[in-house]
Tab-separated table of C-alpha atoms and ligand atoms in Angstrom:
chain	number	residue	atom	x	y	z
A	8	MET	CA	94.393	51.661	14.400
A	9	SER	CA	96.634	52.001	11.389
A	10	SER	CA	98.709	54.932	12.370
A	11	VAL	CA	99.839	56.948	15.400
A	12	THR	CA	101.636	60.276	15.555
A	13	ILE	CA	103.899	61.103	18.531
A	14	VAL	CA	104.916	64.645	19.281
A	15	GLY	CA	106.395	66.484	22.190
A	16	ALA	CA	103.897	68.786	23.868
A	17	GLN	CA	106.373	71.110	25.627
A	18	TRP	CA	109.911	72.134	24.635
A	19	GLY	CA	111.324	68.696	23.803
A	20	ASP	CA	113.079	66.015	25.813
A	21	GLU	CA	109.704	64.875	27.245
A	22	GLY	CA	110.831	61.213	27.088
A	23	LYS	CA	109.387	60.404	23.633
A	24	GLY	CA	111.955	57.670	23.190
A	25	LYS	CA	110.277	55.311	25.667
A	26	ILE	CA	106.842	55.681	24.075
A	27	VAL	CA	108.190	55.715	20.511
A	28	ASP	CA	110.051	52.494	21.194
A	29	TRP	CA	106.996	50.875	22.725
A	30	LEU	CA	104.931	51.745	19.670
A	31	ALA	CA	107.773	51.053	17.276
A	32	SER	CA	107.859	47.467	18.574
A	33	ARG	CA	104.257	47.151	17.276
A	34	ALA	CA	104.628	49.288	14.147
A	35	ASP	CA	105.576	48.081	10.627
A	36	VAL	CA	106.906	51.414	9.524
A	37	VAL	CA	108.442	54.365	11.475
A	38	VAL	CA	108.550	57.770	9.785
A	39	ARG	CA	110.436	60.955	10.584
A	40	PHE	CA	108.704	63.993	9.041
A	41	GLN	CA	110.649	67.024	10.294
A	42	GLY	CA	113.828	68.182	12.038
A	43	GLY	CA	117.226	66.667	11.586
A	44	HIS	CA	120.062	65.418	13.686
A	45	ASN	CA	119.246	68.103	16.278
A	46	ALA	CA	116.910	65.537	17.825
A	47	GLY	CA	117.963	63.101	20.536
A	48	HIS	CA	116.171	59.918	21.554
A	49	THR	CA	117.524	57.422	24.024
A	50	LEU	CA	116.151	53.898	23.858
A	51	VAL	CA	117.017	51.240	26.440
A	52	ILE	CA	116.291	47.787	25.115
A	53	ASP	CA	117.324	44.736	27.245
A	54	GLY	CA	119.808	46.854	29.169
A	55	GLU	CA	121.487	48.108	25.951
A	56	ILE	CA	121.410	51.970	25.409
A	57	TYR	CA	120.690	53.225	21.860
A	58	LYS	CA	121.047	56.894	21.008
A	59	LEU	CA	119.132	58.104	17.974
A	60	SER	CA	119.489	61.442	16.408
A	61	LEU	CA	118.551	61.437	12.667
A	62	LEU	CA	117.514	57.843	12.249
A	63	PRO	CA	113.886	56.883	12.898
A	64	SER	CA	113.562	54.725	16.129
A	65	GLY	CA	112.347	51.796	14.050
A	66	VAL	CA	115.907	50.966	12.950
A	67	VAL	CA	116.641	49.429	16.385
A	68	ARG	CA	113.962	46.834	15.796
A	69	LYS	CA	114.677	46.480	12.144
A	70	LYS	CA	111.340	48.034	11.173
A	71	ILE	CA	111.090	49.938	7.825
A	72	SER	CA	112.360	53.374	8.699
A	73	VAL	CA	111.534	56.339	6.568
A	74	ILE	CA	113.177	59.775	6.593
A	75	GLY	CA	110.611	61.966	4.847
A	76	ASN	CA	111.263	65.041	2.696
A	77	GLY	CA	110.425	67.278	5.707
A	78	VAL	CA	113.684	66.286	7.369
A	79	VAL	CA	116.991	68.070	6.647
A	80	VAL	CA	119.717	65.465	6.239
A	81	ASP	CA	123.378	65.872	7.126
A	82	PRO	CA	124.824	62.993	5.104
A	83	GLN	CA	127.904	62.817	7.257
A	84	ALA	CA	125.871	62.657	10.424
A	85	LEU	CA	123.669	59.927	8.829
A	86	LEU	CA	126.629	57.760	7.977
A	87	LYS	CA	128.134	58.188	11.371
A	88	GLU	CA	124.898	57.185	13.060
A	89	ILE	CA	124.686	54.164	10.803
A	90	ALA	CA	128.303	53.223	11.726
A	91	ARG	CA	127.534	53.601	15.441
A	92	PHE	CA	124.627	51.189	15.128
A	93	LYS	CA	126.896	48.719	13.306
A	94	GLU	CA	129.166	48.767	16.371
A	95	GLN	CA	126.135	47.758	18.352
A	96	ASN	CA	125.501	44.933	15.895
A	97	ILE	CA	122.549	46.591	14.136
A	98	GLU	CA	123.098	46.556	10.417
A	99	ILE	CA	121.094	49.320	8.610
A	100	THR	CA	120.534	48.364	5.080
A	101	PRO	CA	118.614	50.091	2.209
A	102	GLN	CA	115.946	47.481	2.771
A	103	ILE	CA	115.300	49.001	6.156
A	104	LEU	CA	116.189	52.726	5.686
A	105	LYS	CA	114.456	54.820	3.031
A	106	VAL	CA	115.494	58.424	2.632
A	107	ALA	CA	113.354	60.719	0.512
A	108	GLU	CA	114.913	61.942	-2.730
A	109	ASN	CA	113.793	65.435	-2.096
A	110	CYS	CA	115.374	65.818	1.413
A	111	PRO	CA	117.420	68.997	1.586
A	112	LEU	CA	121.019	68.364	2.684
A	113	ILE	CA	122.884	69.960	5.497
A	114	LEU	CA	126.418	70.758	4.244
A	115	PRO	CA	129.498	71.850	6.277
A	116	SER	CA	128.714	75.513	5.342
A	117	HIS	CA	125.314	75.281	6.984
A	118	VAL	CA	126.946	74.158	10.224
A	119	ALA	CA	129.527	77.001	9.933
A	120	LEU	CA	126.692	79.515	9.374
A	121	ASP	CA	124.615	78.248	12.284
A	122	GLN	CA	127.580	78.523	14.686
A	123	ALA	CA	128.756	81.931	13.329
A	124	ARG	CA	125.287	83.394	13.676
A	125	GLU	CA	124.930	82.178	17.241
A	126	LYS	CA	128.332	83.641	18.073
A	127	ALA	CA	127.285	86.970	16.460
A	128	ARG	CA	124.039	87.025	18.414
A	129	GLY	CA	125.949	87.054	21.702
A	130	GLU	CA	123.552	87.329	24.594
A	131	LYS	CA	120.596	87.187	22.187
A	132	LYS	CA	121.516	83.745	20.998
A	133	ILE	CA	118.882	81.160	20.448
A	134	GLY	CA	120.957	78.317	21.861
A	135	THR	CA	120.724	76.173	18.778
A	136	THR	CA	122.314	72.748	18.612
A	137	GLY	CA	124.813	74.232	16.176
A	138	ARG	CA	124.169	71.553	13.572
A	139	GLY	CA	123.087	73.632	10.665
A	140	ILE	CA	119.395	73.044	11.026
A	141	GLY	CA	118.187	76.603	10.689
A	142	PRO	CA	120.354	77.540	7.706
A	143	ALA	CA	119.323	74.337	5.853
A	144	TYR	CA	115.611	75.143	6.272
A	145	GLU	CA	116.259	78.716	5.190
A	146	ASP	CA	117.869	77.467	1.985
A	147	LYS	CA	114.953	75.091	1.349
A	148	VAL	CA	112.427	77.927	1.546
A	149	ALA	CA	114.648	80.190	-0.427
A	150	ARG	CA	114.816	77.518	-3.249
A	151	ARG	CA	118.547	77.271	-2.890
A	152	ALA	CA	118.890	73.918	-1.202
A	153	ILE	CA	120.846	70.936	-2.575
A	154	ARG	CA	118.515	67.910	-2.297
A	155	LEU	CA	119.663	64.299	-2.053
A	156	CYS	CA	118.553	63.548	-5.616
A	157	ASP	CA	120.672	66.472	-6.940
A	158	LEU	CA	123.737	64.337	-6.120
A	159	THR	CA	122.775	62.077	-9.047
A	160	GLU	CA	122.912	64.885	-11.630
A	161	PRO	CA	126.395	66.514	-11.815
A	162	GLU	CA	125.241	69.224	-14.210
A	163	THR	CA	122.405	70.265	-11.812
A	164	LEU	CA	124.622	70.091	-8.804
A	165	ASP	CA	127.165	72.372	-10.566
A	166	TRP	CA	124.914	75.443	-10.877
A	167	ARG	CA	123.036	74.741	-7.725
A	168	LEU	CA	126.295	74.820	-5.773
A	169	ASP	CA	127.309	78.111	-7.356
A	170	GLU	CA	124.093	79.668	-6.149
A	171	LEU	CA	124.349	78.181	-2.702
A	172	LEU	CA	128.015	79.012	-2.101
A	173	THR	CA	127.654	82.614	-3.330
A	174	HIS	CA	125.103	83.090	-0.685
A	175	HIS	CA	126.884	81.220	2.119
A	176	ASN	CA	130.252	82.751	1.428
A	177	ALA	CA	128.947	86.227	1.411
A	178	LEU	CA	127.392	85.688	4.881
A	179	LEU	CA	130.347	83.828	6.288
A	180	ALA	CA	132.803	86.489	5.102
A	181	SER	CA	130.606	89.251	6.500
A	182	MET	CA	131.063	87.631	9.966
A	183	GLY	CA	134.783	87.139	9.513
A	184	GLU	CA	134.487	83.387	9.060
A	185	LYS	CA	136.263	80.942	6.776
A	186	THR	CA	134.573	80.555	3.422
A	187	PHE	CA	134.187	77.382	1.330
A	188	THR	CA	135.567	76.761	-2.170
A	189	LYS	CA	133.393	74.937	-4.707
A	190	ALA	CA	136.148	72.386	-5.280
A	191	GLU	CA	136.165	71.374	-1.562
A	192	VAL	CA	132.316	70.996	-1.452
A	193	VAL	CA	132.385	69.049	-4.717
A	194	ALA	CA	135.120	66.726	-3.293
A	195	TYR	CA	133.117	66.284	-0.049
A	196	LEU	CA	129.944	65.375	-1.960
A	197	ALA	CA	131.801	63.105	-4.392
A	198	ASP	CA	133.067	61.169	-1.415
A	199	ILE	CA	129.853	61.038	0.597
A	200	GLY	CA	127.258	60.771	-2.189
A	201	PRO	CA	127.901	57.147	-3.160
A	202	LYS	CA	127.606	56.102	0.457
A	203	VAL	CA	124.213	57.679	1.094
A	204	LEU	CA	122.593	57.334	-2.327
A	205	PRO	CA	121.785	53.636	-1.854
A	206	PHE	CA	119.333	54.684	0.855
A	207	MET	CA	117.461	57.053	-1.504
A	208	ALA	CA	113.844	56.175	-2.181
A	209	HIS	CA	110.682	57.623	-3.638
A	210	VAL	CA	108.905	57.993	-0.326
A	211	PRO	CA	105.423	59.095	-1.291
A	212	GLU	CA	104.996	56.057	-3.473
A	213	LEU	CA	106.293	53.790	-0.837
A	214	MET	CA	104.027	55.319	1.819
A	215	ALA	CA	101.043	54.878	-0.449
A	216	GLU	CA	101.942	51.171	-0.741
A	217	TYR	CA	102.295	50.747	2.989
A	218	GLN	CA	98.953	52.430	3.483
A	219	ALA	CA	97.301	50.199	0.847
A	220	GLN	CA	98.794	47.179	2.612
A	221	ASP	CA	97.291	48.485	5.930
A	222	LYS	CA	100.614	48.607	7.589
A	223	PHE	CA	100.758	50.125	11.075
A	224	ILE	CA	102.652	53.451	10.550
A	225	LEU	CA	104.247	55.395	13.407
A	226	PHE	CA	105.052	59.029	12.686
A	227	GLU	CA	107.835	60.053	15.074
A	228	GLY	CA	108.005	63.796	15.878
A	229	ALA	CA	111.272	65.412	16.850
A	230	GLN	CA	111.602	68.465	19.100
A	231	ALA	CA	108.159	69.558	20.329
A	232	ILE	CA	105.188	71.846	19.704
A	233	MET	CA	106.558	74.769	21.707
A	234	LEU	CA	109.606	74.681	19.411
A	235	ASP	CA	107.439	74.832	16.248
A	236	VAL	CA	108.496	77.645	13.892
A	237	ASP	CA	104.886	78.951	13.747
A	238	HIS	CA	103.295	77.918	17.002
A	239	GLY	CA	106.196	77.876	19.393
A	240	THR	CA	107.985	80.565	21.424
A	241	TYR	CA	109.318	82.241	18.360
A	242	PRO	CA	112.186	83.191	17.755
A	243	PHE	CA	113.390	80.682	20.366
A	244	VAL	CA	112.225	77.721	18.312
A	245	THR	CA	113.643	75.310	15.813
A	246	SER	CA	113.267	76.008	12.111
A	247	SER	CA	110.690	73.370	11.213
A	248	ASN	CA	107.032	72.760	11.785
A	249	THR	CA	106.912	70.231	14.636
A	250	VAL	CA	103.062	70.105	14.922
A	251	PRO	CA	101.334	66.897	13.801
A	252	SER	CA	99.896	68.702	10.725
A	253	GLN	CA	103.440	68.361	9.365
A	254	THR	CA	103.236	64.574	9.056
A	255	GLY	CA	101.605	64.680	5.647
A	256	VAL	CA	103.684	67.498	4.268
A	257	GLY	CA	106.877	66.003	5.483
A	258	SER	CA	106.299	62.548	4.122
A	259	GLY	CA	104.095	63.003	1.167
A	260	THR	CA	101.063	61.318	2.612
A	261	GLY	CA	98.302	63.893	2.784
A	262	PRO	CA	96.565	65.439	5.719
A	263	ARG	CA	94.763	62.393	7.103
A	264	ALA	CA	97.663	59.948	7.467
A	265	GLY	CA	98.544	60.706	11.081
A	266	GLY	CA	95.905	58.650	12.897
A	267	TYR	CA	95.832	58.927	16.665
A	268	ILE	CA	97.791	61.881	17.845
A	269	LEU	CA	99.609	61.486	21.089
A	270	GLY	CA	101.335	64.425	22.757
A	271	ILE	CA	104.114	63.607	25.202
A	272	ALA	CA	104.590	65.886	28.252
A	273	LYS	CA	106.612	65.613	31.414
A	274	ALA	CA	104.835	65.867	34.781
A	275	TYR	CA	106.914	69.072	35.133
A	276	THR	CA	108.621	71.176	32.462
A	277	THR	CA	112.176	71.355	31.096
A	278	ARG	CA	113.793	73.365	28.426
A	279	VAL	CA	117.274	73.459	26.755
A	280	GLY	CA	118.592	76.514	25.091
A	281	GLU	CA	117.359	80.055	25.508
A	282	GLY	CA	113.889	81.504	25.406
A	283	PRO	CA	110.978	82.237	27.711
A	284	PHE	CA	110.092	79.740	30.397
A	285	PRO	CA	107.595	81.319	32.824
A	286	THR	CA	107.562	78.477	35.383
A	287	GLU	CA	111.366	78.000	35.500
A	288	LEU	CA	112.606	77.374	39.002
A	289	PHE	CA	115.878	78.653	40.330
A	290	ASP	CA	115.480	77.213	43.738
A	291	ASP	CA	116.061	73.878	45.495
A	292	VAL	CA	112.933	72.399	43.875
A	293	GLY	CA	114.382	73.198	40.398
A	294	LYS	CA	117.678	71.591	41.424
A	295	TYR	CA	115.812	68.566	42.765
A	296	LEU	CA	113.875	68.075	39.509
A	297	GLY	CA	117.044	68.369	37.480
A	298	GLU	CA	118.988	65.861	39.592
A	299	LYS	CA	116.229	63.374	40.156
A	300	GLY	CA	115.080	63.611	36.564
A	301	HIS	CA	118.677	63.374	35.146
A	302	GLU	CA	117.943	66.471	33.048
A	303	PHE	CA	120.945	66.649	30.782
A	304	GLY	CA	120.682	66.852	26.961
A	305	THR	CA	121.081	63.599	24.991
A	306	ILE	CA	122.891	65.237	22.151
A	307	THR	CA	124.713	68.277	23.594
A	308	GLY	CA	124.944	67.232	27.312
A	309	ARG	CA	123.665	70.629	28.296
A	310	ALA	CA	121.902	70.925	31.658
A	311	ARG	CA	118.156	71.369	31.110
A	312	ARG	CA	116.264	74.218	32.762
A	313	CYS	CA	113.514	72.851	35.027
A	314	GLY	CA	110.201	74.149	36.381
A	315	TRP	CA	106.607	73.404	37.257
A	316	PHE	CA	104.034	72.046	34.766
A	317	ASP	CA	102.606	74.788	32.663
A	318	ALA	CA	99.030	73.933	31.789
A	319	VAL	CA	98.606	77.081	29.717
A	320	LEU	CA	101.325	76.077	27.272
A	321	VAL	CA	100.306	72.450	27.209
A	322	LYS	CA	96.706	73.489	26.495
A	323	ARG	CA	98.026	75.499	23.514
A	324	ALA	CA	99.880	72.432	22.345
A	325	VAL	CA	96.727	70.460	22.609
A	326	GLN	CA	94.885	73.053	20.525
A	327	VAL	CA	97.413	73.794	17.790
A	328	GLY	CA	98.476	70.106	17.646
A	329	GLY	CA	94.964	68.624	17.617
A	330	LEU	CA	96.197	66.179	20.178
A	331	ASP	CA	93.898	63.165	20.921
A	332	GLY	CA	95.617	62.356	24.154
A	333	LEU	CA	98.621	63.079	26.402
A	334	ALA	CA	101.329	60.796	27.853
A	335	ILE	CA	102.536	62.183	31.186
A	336	MET	CA	106.116	61.061	31.703
A	337	LYS	CA	108.371	60.986	34.778
A	338	LEU	CA	105.587	61.266	37.305
A	339	ASP	CA	107.864	59.484	39.774
A	340	VAL	CA	110.300	62.416	39.753
A	341	LEU	CA	107.669	64.379	41.749
A	342	ASP	CA	107.527	61.758	44.468
A	343	GLY	CA	108.428	63.108	47.883
A	344	LEU	CA	107.649	66.826	47.251
A	345	LYS	CA	105.462	68.364	49.888
A	346	GLU	CA	103.451	70.192	47.342
A	347	VAL	CA	103.186	70.325	43.599
A	348	LYS	CA	102.206	73.299	41.453
A	349	ILE	CA	100.506	73.712	38.128
A	350	CYS	CA	100.626	77.063	36.272
A	351	ILE	CA	97.037	78.013	35.351
A	352	GLY	CA	97.549	81.489	33.970
A	353	TYR	CA	99.957	84.412	34.134
A	354	GLU	CA	100.071	87.876	35.640
A	355	LEU	CA	101.018	90.532	33.159
A	356	ASN	CA	101.068	94.259	34.164
A	357	GLY	CA	98.842	93.463	37.188
A	358	GLN	CA	96.241	91.651	35.098
A	359	GLN	CA	95.566	87.924	34.872
A	360	ILE	CA	95.888	86.468	31.315
A	361	ASN	CA	95.112	82.921	30.357
A	362	ARG	CA	97.189	82.618	27.269
A	363	PHE	CA	100.852	82.951	26.361
A	364	PRO	CA	101.444	86.286	24.599
A	365	TYR	CA	103.435	86.386	21.314
A	366	THR	CA	105.286	89.634	22.138
A	367	LEU	CA	108.755	89.155	23.531
A	368	GLU	CA	108.883	91.831	26.243
A	369	ALA	CA	105.443	90.743	27.552
A	370	GLN	CA	106.771	87.147	27.720
A	371	LYS	CA	109.688	88.245	29.889
A	372	ARG	CA	107.324	90.042	32.325
A	373	LEU	CA	104.990	87.044	32.801
A	374	LYS	CA	104.516	85.926	36.388
A	375	PRO	CA	102.992	82.418	36.669
A	376	ILE	CA	99.839	82.011	38.633
A	377	TYR	CA	99.949	78.684	40.369
A	378	GLU	CA	97.414	76.224	41.691
A	379	THR	CA	99.096	74.414	44.529
A	380	MET	CA	98.181	70.816	45.227
A	381	PRO	CA	99.332	68.399	48.018
A	382	GLY	CA	102.290	66.269	47.024
A	383	TRP	CA	102.737	62.610	47.884
A	384	ASP	CA	105.253	60.750	50.001
A	385	GLN	CA	104.757	57.304	48.562
A	386	SER	CA	106.800	56.125	45.641
A	387	THR	CA	105.033	55.941	42.290
A	388	TYR	CA	108.125	54.321	40.690
A	389	GLY	CA	107.115	51.384	38.576
A	390	ILE	CA	103.374	51.612	39.167
A	391	ARG	CA	101.422	50.076	36.289
A	392	ASP	CA	97.808	50.541	37.403
A	393	ARG	CA	96.232	53.992	37.893
A	394	SER	CA	94.163	52.752	40.923
A	395	GLU	CA	97.536	52.090	42.738
A	396	LEU	CA	98.676	55.717	42.405
A	397	PRO	CA	98.624	57.746	45.649
A	398	ASP	CA	95.427	59.759	45.797
A	399	ALA	CA	97.270	63.047	45.485
A	400	ALA	CA	99.115	61.861	42.344
A	401	ASN	CA	95.793	60.771	40.818
A	402	LYS	CA	94.333	64.123	41.507
A	403	TYR	CA	97.304	65.859	39.971
A	404	ILE	CA	96.782	63.933	36.708
A	405	THR	CA	93.093	64.588	36.692
A	406	ARG	CA	93.758	68.295	37.180
A	407	ILE	CA	96.125	68.259	34.162
A	408	GLU	CA	93.381	66.653	32.113
A	409	GLU	CA	90.869	69.396	33.203
A	410	LEU	CA	93.267	72.241	32.594
A	411	THR	CA	94.669	71.114	29.247
A	412	GLY	CA	91.476	69.692	27.824
A	413	ALA	CA	93.213	66.466	26.809
A	414	LYS	CA	92.797	62.992	28.210
A	415	VAL	CA	95.893	61.425	29.766
A	416	SER	CA	96.138	58.180	27.892
A	417	ILE	CA	99.510	57.097	29.259
A	418	ILE	CA	101.376	57.677	32.519
A	419	SER	CA	104.984	56.676	32.771
A	420	THR	CA	106.434	55.838	36.189
A	421	SER	CA	109.982	54.732	35.345
A	422	PRO	CA	112.332	54.551	32.340
A	423	GLU	CA	111.378	50.819	31.923
A	424	ARG	CA	109.054	50.161	29.089
A	425	GLU	CA	106.652	48.074	31.131
A	426	ASP	CA	106.300	50.635	33.909
A	427	THR	CA	103.493	52.404	32.179
A	428	ILE	CA	99.858	53.035	33.047
A	429	MET	CA	97.659	52.789	29.967
A	430	SER	CA	94.098	53.938	29.476
A	431	GLY	CA	91.834	52.218	27.070
A	432	ASP	CA	91.860	54.617	24.122
A	433	LEU	CA	95.376	53.853	22.937
A	434	LEU	CA	95.510	50.165	22.806
A	435	VAL	CA	97.523	48.907	19.811
B	5	IMP	P1	118.111	74.087	16.402
B	5	IMP	O1	116.997	73.166	16.132
B	5	IMP	O2	119.484	73.465	16.454
B	5	IMP	O3	118.070	75.287	15.373
B	5	IMP	O4	117.859	74.795	17.834
B	5	IMP	C1	116.776	75.665	18.049
B	5	IMP	C2	116.190	75.435	19.434
B	5	IMP	O5	115.540	74.206	19.529
B	5	IMP	C3	117.248	75.476	20.559
B	5	IMP	O6	116.601	76.061	21.724
B	5	IMP	C4	117.484	73.960	20.771
B	5	IMP	O7	117.894	73.746	22.134
B	5	IMP	C5	116.123	73.479	20.605
B	5	IMP	N1	116.092	72.058	20.164
B	5	IMP	C6	116.419	71.486	18.953
B	5	IMP	N2	116.297	70.173	18.954
B	5	IMP	C7	115.849	69.813	20.155
B	5	IMP	C8	115.540	68.590	20.768
B	5	IMP	O8	115.554	67.531	20.210
B	5	IMP	N3	115.098	68.626	22.101
B	5	IMP	C9	115.029	69.805	22.760
B	5	IMP	N4	115.311	70.986	22.283
B	5	IMP	C10	115.782	71.040	21.014
């Protein structure tokens, strides 16, 4: 197996960090292909906690770590993260970190726009991370973005900034927000440019070399399929394509580079931010899942909304993501529940539907239809062999496989790396 792609199969925070780290320890190269510093991965290695946001997880193990052109890069956030790792005795050098020349940059005005827009939306807000991700992607598509390589050509930067700031300032002024002068943005970039440019690399050429050398490449997705700008719960999504098809576009490697595609899902469901969530629980079980699962955001600290496993949505993720297998995380959080439920369809206007509708009012009216299964009293914490799982837990996993159409290749039973049940098809 020369490459593996890992993506979230729900709304993010599925626990990708543990699986990514386990695979990163075997990989030669780790690649980010979308998103930005809105992502949050926590790795625990030998008791030390590492929090990653923009950097690929490979940096912790000093693996070649690539930020592909599909990622929007906030240079200040990048430098801060590098400095944070230095405090933890991990030196991130240009030999390890390669940032694509054509990455669009997130500038302070993108952050201001993101936050001003959310404020203006009021109750209709998306619940973004407020880090400028959406506005940066908008500018990329509108052909207005400043890319990392533009910092090396002052004459290009000059007219590109005029175009960008004319647009940003008009929007900011219309919302009564502070505008940005060209002089202050030029000064900001003059200070930060020399610090980030050493990491700039021609990524497609490097990737071709790694592939020719048969290196094991791990494509590390951020956010999740249900937050994909095309296939997620639009408009309550992030602004990038999070599906595995993005690996090639976002790193310049073509459509076949991704290898085995693993979707990560929790044994239940969580969501941060706004947007539809048919199986959300507002009762004691929801509270129990949140507390036992420590469901608070890595980056923003926000409490995550919790609910039952939604097989309809994960099945869609399997289909649109072309997933080869699923990893089911945090199974142990369900230990001790009398019964567990899986959503198998929805009731809409008195009729049963088996797919998630695209229309927003219909989404609000969905009532989940559940299949109820017996829970289990025994602890699954730390189990490493599927045959040792309580019968009811095993049946729960098998039912997830049947309903989503994907094989469960990995079951995680604790935050520890070794507490993992593996099936034979993902042995690397
Ligand atoms: P944005 O990516 O900051 O524009 O936020 C858009 C939506 O995606 C919001 O609902 C965020 O909470 C959600 N989101 C963005 N990044 C993550 C993540 O890494 N995990 C979970 N949700 C995320």
